Each structure stands twice: as structure tokens, then as C-alpha cells.
């Protein structure tokens, strides 16, 4: 069983950065709780240990002592940034980092930026710094700085659930890639589409076709047989003929004329 240490920065009386009605300690706690849930739910053989799972204050050495004692295989400390001009995403390893720390940073940074790039997040690159969390931990350790709370564009991004999800997904994928984790079979099934849920792009057409009786409204995502398609076209053809008949000649005659056109096609 692989053991991962996950450290949501700050907590309790130490709120971390706070701007635009966002508070770092809350954001990073929610992100870390969800990373743990997803890793343990979707991947084989990983156990995640959090330095804190509630809003409590912890000293930095309490965090590294805890993880060193648990002897976790890697440690990821999660933060949000402040005071950074244009904003963006960056990661830190220790100035004298091990080869595995370098590998962990590369895996995390690449995976998280892949998720965040579509939202226009600036890549501030993989950095090196003499930080307590990456220096005092005995295992490979990386600290992620997830956008700048005091940069309006980044703060707006952090208020979007899909950006928070991208940060979570990036961490999960980066950690999975570093350890070479295998996805659980059940997780693969869970990611398949729900055929009872209509896709966003088809919503209007599906509602219209259902309301007007061409489809019964069930299983919008299911595949269709030739006979099912024939029933829908039959309904369309009949209504089409009725429409013209109401404005012109009798329906039997129109049917004959349409059949002639169809035969000639
Ligand atoms: Zn912080």
C-alpha cells in the first residue's frame, strides 16, 4: 500500500491569504479532502494521510513531524498564492531536492497545468526554494501554489467550481502518474456516460422532439436501431403530410405524390 501525505496549508487562526472574499485555508482544505476521496476511490493501493481534515491550526514542524513519523512515500503541501502581479500556478521543491522530489514536482506540475491551461492560467514554472515543508520532510516533497488570491482574474477563477475541479484533477493525475497507480475497474465504469442524462448540446432538440411526440423522452443517450429510427421518420412523414393536406388537397393524394418523389430519388 502506497502512503501519500497531503498537507492543506494554514488552518484555524492562521487563515493564510485572504482577498476578494476568498480564504486560502478553506480553499486548500476542500481541495485536499477531495483529492484524498478521488485517489482512494478511483485508484488501487493508495492510502492518503492528511495533516489536517478540519479547520485547525498546526505549526509547520507539527506537519512534517507527523508525516515523517507516518513514513509516507511522498508529501504534497497545497497552498494558494498572493502578491504576484499577473498571478498563475507554480510549484516548489527544496533547494537540495532528491531525484524523486524532482520527479514528483515534474509529474504534479505537468498534470495540474494541463488541467488549468484551458482556463487561461499562467504557468509560473517549477521552482526551487528553502521552504520548511519541502526541507524538513524525509520523503520526496512538493508544495503547490494554486493561483493568486489577490489577483482579480485568479480570484474569479477560484470562484468557479470547474477550476477547483481542475486543480483537484491535476493533483490526482499527477500523483497517480508519479506512483504509476492503476485505476480501479469500478472507476472506469463510473466515468462512462449516463444514457438517461441528455447531453448539454442536444438539450433543446431533445426537449422539442419529446414534447412533440417523436421520442418518448426516455434514454436520450442510448444508441438507436434502424426500426426505432423508422418509427420516428414515420411519425415525421405522417405529420408532414397532414400539414400540407390541411393547406391543400386530400392526404391520400399527397401520399401518392410523395411516394412518387421518393421512388424517383
Ligand atoms: Zn499558503
Tab-separated table of C-alpha atoms and ligand atoms in Angstrom:
chain	number	residue	atom	x	y	z
A	1	UNK	CA	0.000	0.000	0.000
A	2	UNK	CA	1.426	3.381	-1.040
A	3	UNK	CA	1.123	6.111	1.590
A	4	UNK	CA	0.682	9.712	0.477
A	5	UNK	CA	0.911	12.685	2.818
A	6	UNK	CA	-1.322	15.605	1.915
A	7	UNK	CA	-0.988	18.938	3.675
A	8	UNK	CA	-3.647	21.647	3.345
A	9	UNK	CA	-1.772	24.834	4.258
A	10	UNK	CA	-2.663	27.079	7.229
A	11	UNK	CA	-5.862	26.466	9.278
A	12	UNK	CA	-7.584	27.711	12.428
A	13	UNK	CA	-6.416	31.182	13.457
A	14	UNK	CA	-3.989	31.163	10.508
A	15	UNK	CA	-6.220	31.853	7.519
A	16	UNK	CA	-3.389	32.192	5.015
A	17	UNK	CA	-4.033	34.609	2.168
A	18	UNK	CA	-7.437	36.305	2.084
A	19	UNK	CA	-8.739	38.502	-0.733
A	20	UNK	CA	-11.935	39.038	-2.747
A	21	UNK	CA	-13.889	37.152	-0.035
A	22	UNK	CA	-11.717	34.055	-0.558
A	23	UNK	CA	-9.712	32.442	2.252
A	24	UNK	CA	-6.716	30.217	1.499
A	25	UNK	CA	-7.152	27.817	4.462
A	26	UNK	CA	-10.720	26.959	3.356
A	27	UNK	CA	-9.934	26.548	-0.356
A	28	UNK	CA	-6.926	24.270	0.190
A	29	UNK	CA	-8.745	22.139	2.790
A	30	UNK	CA	-11.625	21.478	0.388
A	31	UNK	CA	-9.189	20.687	-2.419
A	32	UNK	CA	-7.199	18.239	-0.261
A	33	UNK	CA	-10.288	16.442	1.089
A	34	UNK	CA	-11.463	15.850	-2.485
A	35	UNK	CA	-8.005	14.733	-3.699
A	36	UNK	CA	-7.993	12.098	-0.914
A	37	UNK	CA	-11.527	10.952	-1.794
A	38	UNK	CA	-10.749	10.605	-5.500
A	39	UNK	CA	-7.376	8.895	-5.105
A	40	UNK	CA	-8.700	6.279	-2.668
A	41	UNK	CA	-11.951	5.792	-4.596
A	42	UNK	CA	-10.536	5.581	-8.130
A	43	UNK	CA	-7.054	4.039	-7.729
A	44	UNK	CA	-5.676	0.760	-6.415
A	45	UNK	CA	-3.338	0.547	-3.444
A	46	UNK	CA	-3.110	4.106	-2.130
A	47	UNK	CA	-3.854	5.492	1.314
A	48	UNK	CA	-3.865	9.275	1.839
A	49	UNK	CA	-2.917	10.845	5.182
A	50	UNK	CA	-3.931	14.462	5.802
A	51	UNK	CA	-2.069	16.759	8.201
A	52	UNK	CA	-5.477	18.262	8.968
A	53	UNK	CA	-9.003	17.355	7.846
A	54	UNK	CA	-10.730	20.209	9.694
A	55	UNK	CA	-10.157	23.922	10.221
A	56	UNK	CA	-7.434	23.676	12.887
A	57	UNK	CA	-4.110	25.465	13.337
A	58	UNK	CA	-0.897	23.417	13.042
A	59	UNK	CA	2.729	24.527	13.279
A	60	UNK	CA	4.932	23.699	10.305
A	61	UNK	CA	7.105	21.272	12.306
A	62	UNK	CA	3.982	19.517	13.623
A	63	UNK	CA	3.088	18.823	9.996
A	64	UNK	CA	6.481	17.470	8.933
A	65	UNK	CA	6.924	15.522	12.223
A	66	UNK	CA	3.555	13.847	11.644
A	67	UNK	CA	4.422	12.840	8.069
A	68	UNK	CA	7.953	11.693	8.976
A	69	UNK	CA	6.511	9.526	11.760
A	70	UNK	CA	3.886	8.057	9.408
A	71	UNK	CA	6.737	7.432	6.968
A	72	UNK	CA	4.633	8.412	3.950
A	73	UNK	CA	6.084	7.758	0.481
A	74	UNK	CA	5.616	11.340	-0.710
A	75	UNK	CA	4.287	14.618	0.657
A	76	UNK	CA	2.309	17.286	-1.178
A	77	UNK	CA	1.607	20.600	0.524
A	78	UNK	CA	-1.227	22.585	-1.051
A	79	UNK	CA	-1.411	26.397	-0.933
A	80	UNK	CA	-2.782	29.426	-2.752
A	81	UNK	CA	-0.529	32.363	-3.537
A	82	UNK	CA	-0.668	36.132	-3.021
A	83	UNK	CA	1.255	39.253	-4.112
A	84	UNK	CA	2.133	38.068	-7.572
A	85	UNK	CA	1.414	40.635	-10.300
A	86	UNK	CA	-0.159	38.622	-13.109
A	87	UNK	CA	-0.999	35.565	-10.981
A	88	UNK	CA	-0.673	31.945	-12.100
A	89	UNK	CA	0.357	28.491	-10.922
A	90	UNK	CA	3.758	27.390	-9.580
A	91	UNK	CA	5.336	24.510	-7.661
A	92	UNK	CA	8.271	24.311	-5.247
A	93	UNK	CA	10.829	21.701	-4.329
A	94	UNK	CA	13.699	22.042	-1.846
A	95	UNK	CA	16.939	23.724	-2.979
A	96	UNK	CA	18.769	20.409	-2.476
A	97	UNK	CA	15.892	18.198	-3.562
A	98	UNK	CA	16.253	14.458	-4.176
A	99	UNK	CA	15.822	12.981	-7.658
A	100	UNK	CA	12.407	11.682	-6.593
A	101	UNK	CA	11.327	15.149	-5.419
A	102	UNK	CA	12.288	16.493	-8.840
A	103	UNK	CA	10.301	13.669	-10.452
A	104	UNK	CA	7.288	14.330	-8.185
A	105	UNK	CA	7.372	18.054	-8.953
A	106	UNK	CA	7.525	17.423	-12.705
A	107	UNK	CA	4.613	14.949	-12.567
A	108	UNK	CA	2.426	17.263	-10.477
A	109	UNK	CA	3.297	20.465	-12.302
A	110	UNK	CA	2.679	18.987	-15.759
A	111	UNK	CA	-0.623	17.344	-14.796
A	112	UNK	CA	-2.005	20.399	-12.977
A	113	UNK	CA	-1.014	22.859	-15.728
A	114	UNK	CA	-2.625	20.567	-18.318
A	115	UNK	CA	-5.915	20.928	-16.404
A	116	UNK	CA	-5.535	24.682	-15.741
A	117	UNK	CA	-4.258	25.893	-19.125
A	118	UNK	CA	-7.751	25.843	-20.740
A	119	UNK	CA	-8.835	28.401	-18.113
A	120	UNK	CA	-6.048	30.798	-19.130
A	121	UNK	CA	-3.930	30.219	-16.004
A	122	UNK	CA	-0.325	31.456	-16.327
A	123	UNK	CA	2.440	28.846	-15.905
A	124	UNK	CA	4.976	30.301	-13.431
A	125	UNK	CA	7.100	27.154	-13.788
A	126	UNK	CA	8.753	24.632	-11.456
A	127	UNK	CA	10.702	26.457	-8.774
A	128	UNK	CA	13.227	25.791	-6.037
A	129	UNK	CA	13.058	27.340	-2.550
A	130	UNK	CA	14.245	26.715	1.004
A	131	UNK	CA	10.746	26.116	2.433
A	132	UNK	CA	10.115	24.223	5.693
A	133	UNK	CA	7.596	21.737	4.243
A	134	UNK	CA	9.915	20.540	1.464
A	135	UNK	CA	13.128	20.805	3.543
A	136	UNK	CA	12.110	19.022	6.769
A	137	UNK	CA	10.222	16.120	5.212
A	138	UNK	CA	12.293	12.946	4.816
A	139	UNK	CA	10.381	11.795	1.732
A	140	UNK	CA	10.002	13.361	-1.738
A	141	UNK	CA	8.060	16.575	-1.170
A	142	UNK	CA	6.499	19.294	-3.303
A	143	UNK	CA	4.494	22.403	-2.477
A	144	UNK	CA	1.887	23.621	-4.970
A	145	UNK	CA	0.781	27.275	-5.147
A	146	UNK	CA	-2.646	27.253	-6.777
A	147	UNK	CA	-3.338	30.715	-8.234
A	148	UNK	CA	-3.133	34.138	-6.587
A	149	UNK	CA	-5.940	35.212	-4.285
A	150	UNK	CA	-5.018	38.900	-4.640
A	151	UNK	CA	-5.041	38.873	-8.446
A	152	UNK	CA	-8.610	39.589	-9.588
A	153	UNK	CA	-8.519	37.246	-12.618
A	154	UNK	CA	-7.203	34.352	-10.487
A	155	UNK	CA	-9.677	35.088	-7.662
A	156	UNK	CA	-12.519	34.979	-10.208
A	157	UNK	CA	-11.195	31.631	-11.465
A	158	UNK	CA	-11.071	30.197	-7.919
A	159	UNK	CA	-14.767	31.046	-7.525
A	160	UNK	CA	-15.626	28.700	-10.427
A	161	UNK	CA	-16.280	25.077	-9.354
A	162	UNK	CA	-14.813	23.789	-12.635
A	163	UNK	CA	-11.468	25.488	-11.894
A	164	UNK	CA	-11.374	23.978	-8.384
A	165	UNK	CA	-12.184	20.614	-10.003
A	166	UNK	CA	-9.324	21.140	-12.479
A	167	UNK	CA	-6.904	21.755	-9.577
A	168	UNK	CA	-8.164	18.580	-7.856
A	169	UNK	CA	-7.975	16.503	-11.071
A	170	UNK	CA	-4.470	17.796	-11.790
A	171	UNK	CA	-3.195	16.781	-8.348
A	172	UNK	CA	-4.885	13.362	-8.587
A	173	UNK	CA	-3.464	12.667	-12.062
A	174	UNK	CA	-0.001	13.943	-11.139
A	175	UNK	CA	0.175	11.764	-8.025
A	176	UNK	CA	-1.198	8.745	-9.924
A	177	UNK	CA	1.405	9.240	-12.631
A	178	UNK	CA	4.306	9.653	-10.137
A	179	UNK	CA	3.444	6.388	-8.351
A	180	UNK	CA	2.234	4.618	-11.517
A	181	UNK	CA	-1.134	3.908	-9.858
A	182	UNK	CA	-3.663	1.638	-11.549
A	183	UNK	CA	-7.256	2.833	-11.865
A	184	UNK	CA	-9.894	0.640	-10.240
A	185	UNK	CA	-12.259	-1.189	-12.628
A	186	UNK	CA	-15.274	0.402	-10.914
A	187	UNK	CA	-13.805	3.878	-11.526
A	188	UNK	CA	-13.628	3.146	-15.257
A	189	UNK	CA	-17.316	2.206	-15.303
A	190	UNK	CA	-18.238	5.318	-13.329
A	191	UNK	CA	-16.687	7.584	-15.968
A	192	UNK	CA	-18.853	6.106	-18.766
A	193	UNK	CA	-21.767	8.323	-19.794
A	194	UNK	CA	-25.191	8.044	-18.189
A	195	UNK	CA	-27.597	7.277	-21.051
A	196	UNK	CA	-30.523	8.676	-19.042
A	197	UNK	CA	-28.888	12.117	-18.942
A	198	UNK	CA	-29.258	14.303	-22.054
A	199	UNK	CA	-26.033	15.971	-23.287
A	200	UNK	CA	-25.939	19.763	-22.995
A	201	UNK	CA	-25.517	20.298	-26.741
A	202	UNK	CA	-28.650	18.198	-27.508
A	203	UNK	CA	-30.938	19.582	-24.783
A	204	UNK	CA	-33.059	21.892	-26.971
A	205	UNK	CA	-33.536	19.396	-29.796
A	206	UNK	CA	-34.298	16.564	-27.374
A	207	UNK	CA	-36.889	18.634	-25.466
A	208	UNK	CA	-38.551	19.744	-28.708
A	209	UNK	CA	-38.670	16.226	-30.213
A	210	UNK	CA	-40.011	14.804	-26.945
A	211	UNK	CA	-42.641	17.497	-26.465
A	212	UNK	CA	-43.918	16.934	-29.999
A	213	UNK	CA	-44.150	13.173	-29.594
A	214	UNK	CA	-41.361	11.972	-31.896
A	215	UNK	CA	-39.443	10.473	-28.971
A	216	UNK	CA	-40.908	9.296	-25.650
A	217	UNK	CA	-38.292	11.189	-23.606
A	218	UNK	CA	-36.528	8.122	-22.242
A	219	UNK	CA	-32.854	7.071	-22.655
A	220	UNK	CA	-31.583	10.126	-24.611
A	221	UNK	CA	-28.023	8.747	-24.677
A	222	UNK	CA	-28.898	5.239	-25.920
A	223	UNK	CA	-27.980	4.033	-29.411
A	224	UNK	CA	-30.860	3.741	-31.876
A	225	UNK	CA	-31.836	0.743	-34.028
A	226	UNK	CA	-32.951	1.058	-37.672
A	227	UNK	CA	-36.538	0.196	-36.687
A	228	UNK	CA	-36.560	2.876	-33.973
A	229	UNK	CA	-35.292	5.418	-36.491
A	230	UNK	CA	-38.022	4.230	-38.898
A	231	UNK	CA	-40.736	4.878	-36.293
A	232	UNK	CA	-39.503	8.451	-35.778
A	233	UNK	CA	-39.343	9.107	-39.529
A	234	UNK	CA	-42.797	7.558	-39.984
A	235	UNK	CA	-44.221	9.998	-37.408
A	236	UNK	CA	-42.464	12.920	-39.097
A	237	UNK	CA	-43.663	11.886	-42.574
A	238	UNK	CA	-47.283	11.467	-41.409
A	239	UNK	CA	-47.336	14.864	-39.692
A	240	UNK	CA	-45.693	16.473	-42.689
A	241	UNK	CA	-48.398	15.117	-44.982
A	242	UNK	CA	-51.158	16.247	-42.600
A	243	UNK	CA	-49.682	19.731	-42.538
A	244	UNK	CA	-49.750	20.047	-46.307
A	245	UNK	CA	-53.176	18.396	-46.611
A	246	UNK	CA	-54.666	20.979	-44.279
A	247	UNK	CA	-53.491	23.639	-46.676
A	248	UNK	CA	-54.045	21.840	-49.937
A	249	UNK	CA	-55.550	18.675	-51.382
A	250	UNK	CA	-56.508	15.415	-49.646
A	251	UNK	CA	-53.924	13.366	-47.786
A	252	UNK	CA	-54.218	10.132	-49.805
A	253	UNK	CA	-53.404	12.003	-52.974
A	254	UNK	CA	-50.438	13.766	-51.325
A	255	UNK	CA	-49.136	10.439	-50.013
A	256	UNK	CA	-49.174	9.063	-53.549
A	257	UNK	CA	-47.338	12.159	-54.844
A	258	UNK	CA	-44.724	11.974	-52.079
A	259	UNK	CA	-44.235	8.240	-52.720
A	260	UNK	CA	-43.614	9.049	-56.386
A	261	UNK	CA	-40.996	11.681	-55.436
A	262	UNK	CA	-39.341	9.249	-53.013
A	263	UNK	CA	-39.296	6.455	-55.621
A	264	UNK	CA	-37.611	8.745	-58.122
A	265	UNK	CA	-34.873	9.833	-55.704
B	1	LIG	ZN1	-0.095	29.464	1.983
